[in-house]
Short mmCIF file of C-alpha atoms in Angstrom, two decimals:
data_model
loop_
_atom_site.label_atom_id
_atom_site.label_comp_id
_atom_site.label_asym_id
_atom_site.label_seq_id
_atom_site.Cartn_x
_atom_site.Cartn_y
_atom_site.Cartn_z
CA MET A 346 -14.45 23.19 14.25
CA GLU A 347 -16.54 24.99 11.55
CA ASP A 348 -13.32 26.40 10.22
CA GLY A 349 -11.78 22.86 10.05
CA SER A 350 -9.30 23.55 12.91
CA LEU A 351 -9.17 21.82 16.22
CA ARG A 352 -8.29 23.07 19.83
CA CYS A 353 -8.55 21.16 22.79
CA ASP A 354 -7.15 20.91 26.44
CA VAL A 355 -6.00 17.66 28.07
CA ASN A 356 -5.95 16.87 31.67
CA VAL A 357 -3.41 14.50 33.19
CA SER A 358 -2.79 12.90 36.37
CA VAL A 359 -0.82 9.83 37.38
CA GLU A 360 -1.29 7.24 40.21
CA LEU A 361 1.85 5.31 40.84
CA GLY A 362 2.61 2.78 43.69
CA GLY A 363 -0.59 4.07 45.55
CA VAL A 364 0.65 7.51 45.31
CA GLN A 365 -1.96 9.84 43.51
CA GLY A 366 -0.05 12.94 41.71
CA ASN A 367 -1.69 16.24 41.07
CA ARG A 368 -3.51 17.11 37.85
CA CYS A 369 -1.91 19.14 35.12
CA GLU A 370 -3.78 20.64 32.11
CA ILE A 371 -2.17 21.08 28.85
CA LYS A 372 -3.70 23.94 26.69
CA ASN A 373 -4.52 24.44 23.06
CA LEU A 374 -3.66 21.08 21.43
CA ASN A 375 -4.50 21.35 17.69
CA SER A 376 -4.16 17.76 16.40
CA ILE A 377 -4.66 14.38 17.51
CA LYS A 378 -1.03 13.42 17.15
CA SER A 379 -0.18 16.31 19.60
CA ILE A 380 -2.71 15.08 21.93
CA GLY A 381 -1.28 11.75 22.08
CA ARG A 382 2.52 13.11 22.26
CA ALA A 383 1.55 15.39 25.13
CA ILE A 384 -0.16 12.77 27.09
CA ASP A 385 2.96 10.23 26.63
CA PHE A 386 5.40 13.13 27.69
CA GLU A 387 3.23 14.18 30.81
CA VAL A 388 2.78 10.51 31.94
CA LYS A 389 6.41 10.09 31.80
CA ARG A 390 6.96 13.31 33.48
CA HIS A 391 4.59 12.51 36.41
CA SER A 392 5.83 9.11 36.72
CA GLN A 393 9.55 10.17 37.20
CA LEU A 394 8.38 12.86 39.76
CA ILE A 395 6.47 10.34 41.81
CA SER A 396 9.16 7.75 41.74
CA LYS A 397 11.64 10.04 43.19
CA ASN A 398 9.00 11.18 45.92
CA GLN A 399 8.69 14.76 44.49
CA PRO A 400 5.58 16.73 44.18
CA VAL A 401 3.79 17.11 41.04
CA PRO A 402 2.95 20.71 41.02
CA GLN A 403 -0.80 21.62 39.71
CA GLN A 404 0.16 23.53 36.44
CA THR A 405 -1.25 24.97 33.30
CA ARG A 406 1.19 23.70 30.54
CA ARG A 407 1.50 24.06 26.84
CA PHE A 408 3.04 21.73 24.41
CA ASP A 409 5.91 22.39 22.25
CA ILE A 410 5.78 20.52 19.05
CA ALA A 411 9.27 20.82 18.08
CA SER A 412 10.66 19.34 21.14
CA GLY A 413 7.87 16.95 22.09
CA GLU A 414 7.56 18.33 25.67
CA THR A 415 5.23 20.42 27.65
CA VAL A 416 6.41 23.79 29.04
CA ALA A 417 4.91 25.18 32.32
CA MET A 418 2.71 28.32 31.79
CA ARG A 419 1.44 29.28 35.35
CA SER A 420 0.75 27.23 38.53
CA LYS A 421 -2.71 26.68 40.29
CA GLU A 422 -2.74 26.01 44.01
CA ASN A 423 -5.53 23.61 44.29
CA SER A 424 -8.60 21.92 42.53
CA VAL A 425 -10.92 24.74 43.18
CA ASP A 426 -8.86 26.88 40.54
CA TYR A 427 -9.90 24.03 38.33
CA ARG A 428 -13.32 24.09 39.00
CA PHE A 429 -13.08 20.46 39.68
CA MET A 430 -15.13 18.41 41.64
CA PRO A 431 -14.95 14.71 42.19
CA GLU A 432 -17.79 12.44 40.79
CA PRO A 433 -19.23 10.05 43.70
CA ASP A 434 -20.90 7.91 41.08
CA LEU A 435 -17.73 7.18 39.14
CA PRO A 436 -15.35 5.06 41.41
CA PRO A 437 -11.79 4.50 39.95
CA LEU A 438 -11.73 1.79 37.26
CA ILE A 439 -9.23 -0.75 37.82
CA LEU A 440 -8.58 -3.55 35.07
CA ASP A 441 -6.86 -6.82 35.56
CA PRO A 442 -3.69 -6.84 33.85
CA LYS A 443 -4.50 -10.28 32.76
CA LEU A 444 -7.86 -9.28 31.21
CA ILE A 445 -5.95 -6.53 29.34
CA GLN A 446 -3.49 -8.97 28.11
CA ASP A 447 -6.12 -11.14 26.99
CA LEU A 448 -8.16 -8.51 25.33
CA ALA A 449 -5.04 -7.37 23.35
CA GLY A 450 -4.41 -11.00 22.20
CA SER A 451 -7.79 -11.35 21.00
CA LEU A 452 -7.51 -8.25 18.59
CA PRO A 453 -7.16 -8.81 14.70
CA GLU A 454 -4.04 -7.53 13.13
CA LEU A 455 -4.17 -3.67 13.41
CA PRO A 456 -3.50 -1.42 10.39
CA HIS A 457 0.06 -0.18 11.33
CA GLU A 458 0.93 -4.00 12.22
CA SER A 459 -0.45 -4.86 8.54
CA THR A 460 1.55 -1.99 7.14
CA ASP A 461 4.76 -3.18 8.74
CA ARG A 462 4.22 -6.58 7.58
CA LEU A 463 3.38 -5.72 3.93
CA GLN A 464 6.73 -3.99 4.14
CA ALA A 465 9.00 -6.80 5.53
CA GLN A 466 7.12 -9.66 3.83
CA HIS A 467 6.45 -8.42 0.47
CA GLY A 468 8.76 -5.44 -0.17
CA LEU A 469 6.14 -2.92 -0.31
CA SER A 470 6.68 0.78 0.37
CA ARG A 471 4.81 2.22 3.28
CA GLU A 472 2.89 4.53 0.88
CA ALA A 473 1.66 1.39 -1.25
CA ALA A 474 0.86 -0.45 1.80
CA VAL A 475 -1.41 2.57 3.20
CA VAL A 476 -3.17 2.68 -0.25
CA LEU A 477 -3.75 -1.07 -0.37
CA LEU A 478 -5.28 -1.13 3.16
CA GLY A 479 -7.67 1.79 2.25
CA GLN A 480 -9.44 -0.35 -0.13
CA GLN A 481 -12.31 -2.39 1.08
CA GLY A 482 -11.08 -6.11 1.32
CA GLY A 483 -7.76 -5.12 -0.46
CA LEU A 484 -5.54 -6.89 1.97
CA VAL A 485 -7.28 -10.16 1.75
CA PHE A 486 -7.35 -10.29 -1.94
CA PHE A 487 -3.93 -8.96 -2.42
CA GLU A 488 -2.63 -11.82 -0.18
CA ALA A 489 -4.68 -14.45 -1.86
CA VAL A 490 -3.19 -13.28 -5.27
CA VAL A 491 0.53 -13.60 -3.98
CA GLN A 492 0.18 -16.65 -1.99
CA GLY A 493 0.47 -20.04 -3.85
CA GLU A 494 2.62 -22.63 -5.28
CA HIS A 495 4.17 -20.51 -7.82
CA GLU A 496 5.54 -17.09 -6.65
CA VAL A 497 3.82 -14.02 -8.08
CA ASP A 498 5.61 -10.75 -8.20
CA PRO A 499 4.15 -8.68 -5.38
CA LYS A 500 4.58 -5.34 -6.74
CA GLN A 501 3.05 -6.30 -10.01
CA ALA A 502 0.34 -7.90 -7.94
CA LEU A 503 -0.01 -4.63 -5.98
CA ASN A 504 -0.18 -2.71 -9.23
CA TRP A 505 -2.93 -4.92 -10.69
CA VAL A 506 -5.15 -5.16 -7.48
CA SER A 507 -5.06 -1.56 -6.71
CA GLY A 508 -4.62 -0.19 -10.12
CA GLU A 509 -5.84 -2.20 -13.14
CA LEU A 510 -8.68 -4.23 -11.28
CA MET A 511 -9.76 -1.37 -9.43
CA GLY A 512 -9.92 1.04 -12.34
CA GLN A 513 -11.82 -1.59 -14.42
CA LEU A 514 -14.09 -2.14 -11.98
CA LYS A 515 -14.93 1.54 -11.79
CA LYS A 516 -15.30 1.49 -15.45
CA HIS A 517 -17.52 -1.12 -15.48
CA GLY A 518 -19.87 0.42 -12.76
CA THR A 519 -18.71 -1.97 -10.02
CA GLY A 520 -16.24 0.34 -8.44
CA SER A 521 -18.41 0.97 -5.32
CA LEU A 522 -17.93 -2.79 -4.43
CA GLY A 523 -15.17 -4.06 -2.27
CA LEU A 524 -12.53 -6.30 -3.72
CA GLU A 525 -14.21 -9.27 -2.23
CA ASP A 526 -17.06 -8.63 -4.51
CA SER A 527 -15.12 -8.50 -7.64
CA PRO A 528 -16.43 -10.69 -10.18
CA VAL A 529 -12.88 -11.75 -11.04
CA SER A 530 -11.53 -13.54 -7.94
CA ALA A 531 -8.23 -13.44 -6.56
CA ASN A 532 -7.35 -16.96 -7.82
CA GLN A 533 -8.23 -15.77 -11.22
CA LEU A 534 -6.08 -12.59 -11.22
CA ARG A 535 -3.22 -14.82 -9.71
CA GLU A 536 -3.51 -16.89 -12.94
CA LEU A 537 -3.58 -13.95 -15.24
CA LEU A 538 -0.21 -12.90 -13.69
CA LEU A 539 1.36 -16.10 -13.99
CA LEU A 540 0.54 -15.95 -17.63
CA MET A 541 2.24 -12.68 -18.00
CA GLN A 542 5.11 -13.71 -16.05
CA ALA A 543 5.59 -16.77 -17.94
CA GLY A 544 5.60 -14.65 -21.15
CA THR A 545 2.50 -16.67 -22.43
CA ILE A 546 0.52 -13.17 -22.98
CA SER A 547 1.81 -9.76 -23.07
CA ASN A 548 1.12 -7.03 -20.39
CA SER A 549 -1.34 -5.26 -23.00
CA ALA A 550 -3.02 -8.61 -23.42
CA GLY A 551 -3.57 -9.15 -19.96
CA LYS A 552 -5.36 -6.07 -19.77
CA GLN A 553 -7.87 -7.06 -22.63
CA VAL A 554 -8.28 -10.57 -20.90
CA LEU A 555 -9.23 -8.82 -17.73
CA GLU A 556 -11.62 -6.47 -19.32
CA HIS A 557 -13.27 -9.33 -21.36
CA MET A 558 -13.78 -11.29 -18.05
CA LEU A 559 -15.22 -8.23 -16.32
CA SER A 560 -17.60 -7.62 -19.37
CA GLY A 561 -19.40 -10.94 -18.78
CA ASP A 562 -16.97 -13.95 -19.07
CA ALA A 563 -15.90 -13.86 -15.51
CA GLY A 564 -16.83 -17.67 -15.35
CA SER A 565 -13.77 -18.56 -17.59
CA SER A 566 -10.18 -18.96 -16.73
CA PRO A 567 -7.74 -16.29 -18.04
CA LYS A 568 -6.01 -18.80 -20.12
CA GLN A 569 -9.22 -19.75 -21.94
CA VAL A 570 -9.96 -16.12 -22.58
CA ALA A 571 -6.41 -15.46 -24.04
CA GLU A 572 -7.15 -18.44 -26.43
CA GLN A 573 -10.39 -17.37 -27.27
CA LEU A 574 -9.27 -13.95 -28.18
CA GLY A 575 -6.10 -15.23 -29.76
CA LEU A 576 -3.92 -13.11 -27.37
CA GLN A 577 -1.17 -15.64 -26.64
CA GLN A 578 2.19 -14.46 -27.62
CA ILE A 579 4.07 -16.15 -30.59
CA GLN A 580 7.09 -18.29 -29.03
CA ASP A 581 7.80 -20.15 -32.15
CA ILE A 582 11.22 -19.56 -33.14
CA THR A 583 10.76 -20.54 -36.86
CA LEU A 584 7.56 -18.44 -37.24
CA LEU A 585 9.35 -15.41 -35.59
CA GLN A 586 12.34 -15.81 -37.68
CA GLN A 587 10.27 -15.59 -40.83
CA MET A 588 8.28 -12.70 -39.45
CA CYS A 589 11.72 -10.80 -38.67
CA ALA A 590 13.02 -11.84 -42.31
CA GLU A 591 9.87 -10.13 -43.68
CA VAL A 592 10.56 -6.98 -41.68
CA MET A 593 14.15 -6.89 -42.77
CA ARG A 594 12.92 -7.05 -46.40
CA ASN A 595 10.15 -4.31 -45.85
CA ASN A 596 12.67 -2.15 -44.19
CA PRO A 597 16.11 -2.21 -45.69
CA LYS A 598 17.32 1.52 -45.05
CA GLU A 599 16.90 0.86 -41.30
CA VAL A 600 18.62 -2.55 -41.54
CA GLN A 601 21.55 -0.72 -43.27
CA GLU A 602 21.66 2.06 -40.78
CA PHE A 603 21.73 -0.47 -37.80
CA ARG A 604 24.63 -2.25 -39.41
CA ALA A 605 26.45 1.16 -39.72
CA GLY A 606 25.97 1.52 -35.94
CA LYS A 607 22.88 3.47 -35.46
CA THR A 608 21.62 0.93 -32.65
CA ARG A 609 18.23 2.76 -32.24
CA ARG A 610 17.13 1.60 -35.25
CA MET A 611 16.41 -1.79 -33.59
CA LYS A 612 13.49 -0.26 -31.72
CA HIS A 613 11.74 0.71 -35.18
CA LEU A 614 12.57 -3.00 -36.46
CA VAL A 615 11.04 -4.57 -33.24
CA GLY A 616 8.10 -2.21 -33.61
CA GLN A 617 7.26 -3.34 -37.01
CA LEU A 618 7.60 -7.12 -35.95
CA MET A 619 5.01 -6.33 -33.24
CA LYS A 620 3.03 -4.75 -35.86
CA LEU A 621 3.17 -7.58 -38.15
CA SER A 622 2.27 -10.18 -35.50
CA LYS A 623 -0.74 -7.96 -34.41
CA GLY A 624 1.25 -7.50 -30.99
CA ARG A 625 1.52 -11.22 -30.31
CA ALA A 626 5.32 -11.58 -31.00
CA ASP A 627 7.00 -12.41 -27.73
CA PRO A 628 9.41 -9.15 -27.20
CA LYS A 629 12.27 -10.24 -25.69
CA LEU A 630 12.60 -13.21 -27.96
CA GLY A 631 11.48 -10.89 -30.82
CA VAL A 632 14.50 -8.41 -30.04
CA ARG A 633 16.87 -11.53 -29.76
CA LEU A 634 15.91 -13.05 -32.95
CA MET A 635 15.85 -9.89 -34.81
CA THR A 636 19.29 -8.83 -33.69
CA GLU A 637 20.78 -12.05 -34.58
CA LEU A 638 19.25 -12.04 -38.24
CA VAL A 639 20.37 -8.30 -38.57
CA GLN A 640 23.83 -8.84 -37.46
CA LYS A 641 24.45 -11.58 -40.05
#
């Protein structure tokens, strides 16, 4: 163990229909996964032999990782070879199947079940689901963000919950807290994402809003913070057309080159529009209006 490696032996015997099979020992298993696979195979093998009224020979076996099967190494004739002695103070433990069923039904959703559900219900990758489940309070927080009257893109929500929000919490010294203790609630983050989806604020403006809220203004709504900081995107067509016209006047060379077929010049013109509007122009609307004006 001090070398970071695992070696263990597993002993398996099966009782089926009142018939007690012999014990077999699987040697030198080197991982928890291999232990589980070896036990599963042995239980199935023993059960098949007993159900066919065939004896289960006492053996020492090894586990083949590639095939997922155990292979006999040597036989042992009796329990003495195993140094095995029954313990009189440990009687057989027989559990009522109904008790097992009731206990299983009372369990909360297990991690592998949550992973499968996140994939099926929200379209997340298995890797992303595992990362989310590894964050304290991550699943509950994420589902509070995506559930509501208006649909929030699950993948965008995941990026903001696991990436942007957690990053900002660490930056502000609260990264050791679980997401359930975040100063910005799931409902507030949901509202922020809806503002970005509607085009009211840009993605970069959304980051500024989140940082401002975590800096001490978590009591305000994202919309109030965006208005306070002047981050709402400009969607007034007349105003944007005036800005586009100004950009064209200040960049006649790029306009002529675009009209001559160098369509990449549009990226420069839109960049100048964003600079003139201090990042507040609606990018999609800006591209459309700039393209219409330049092509006239």
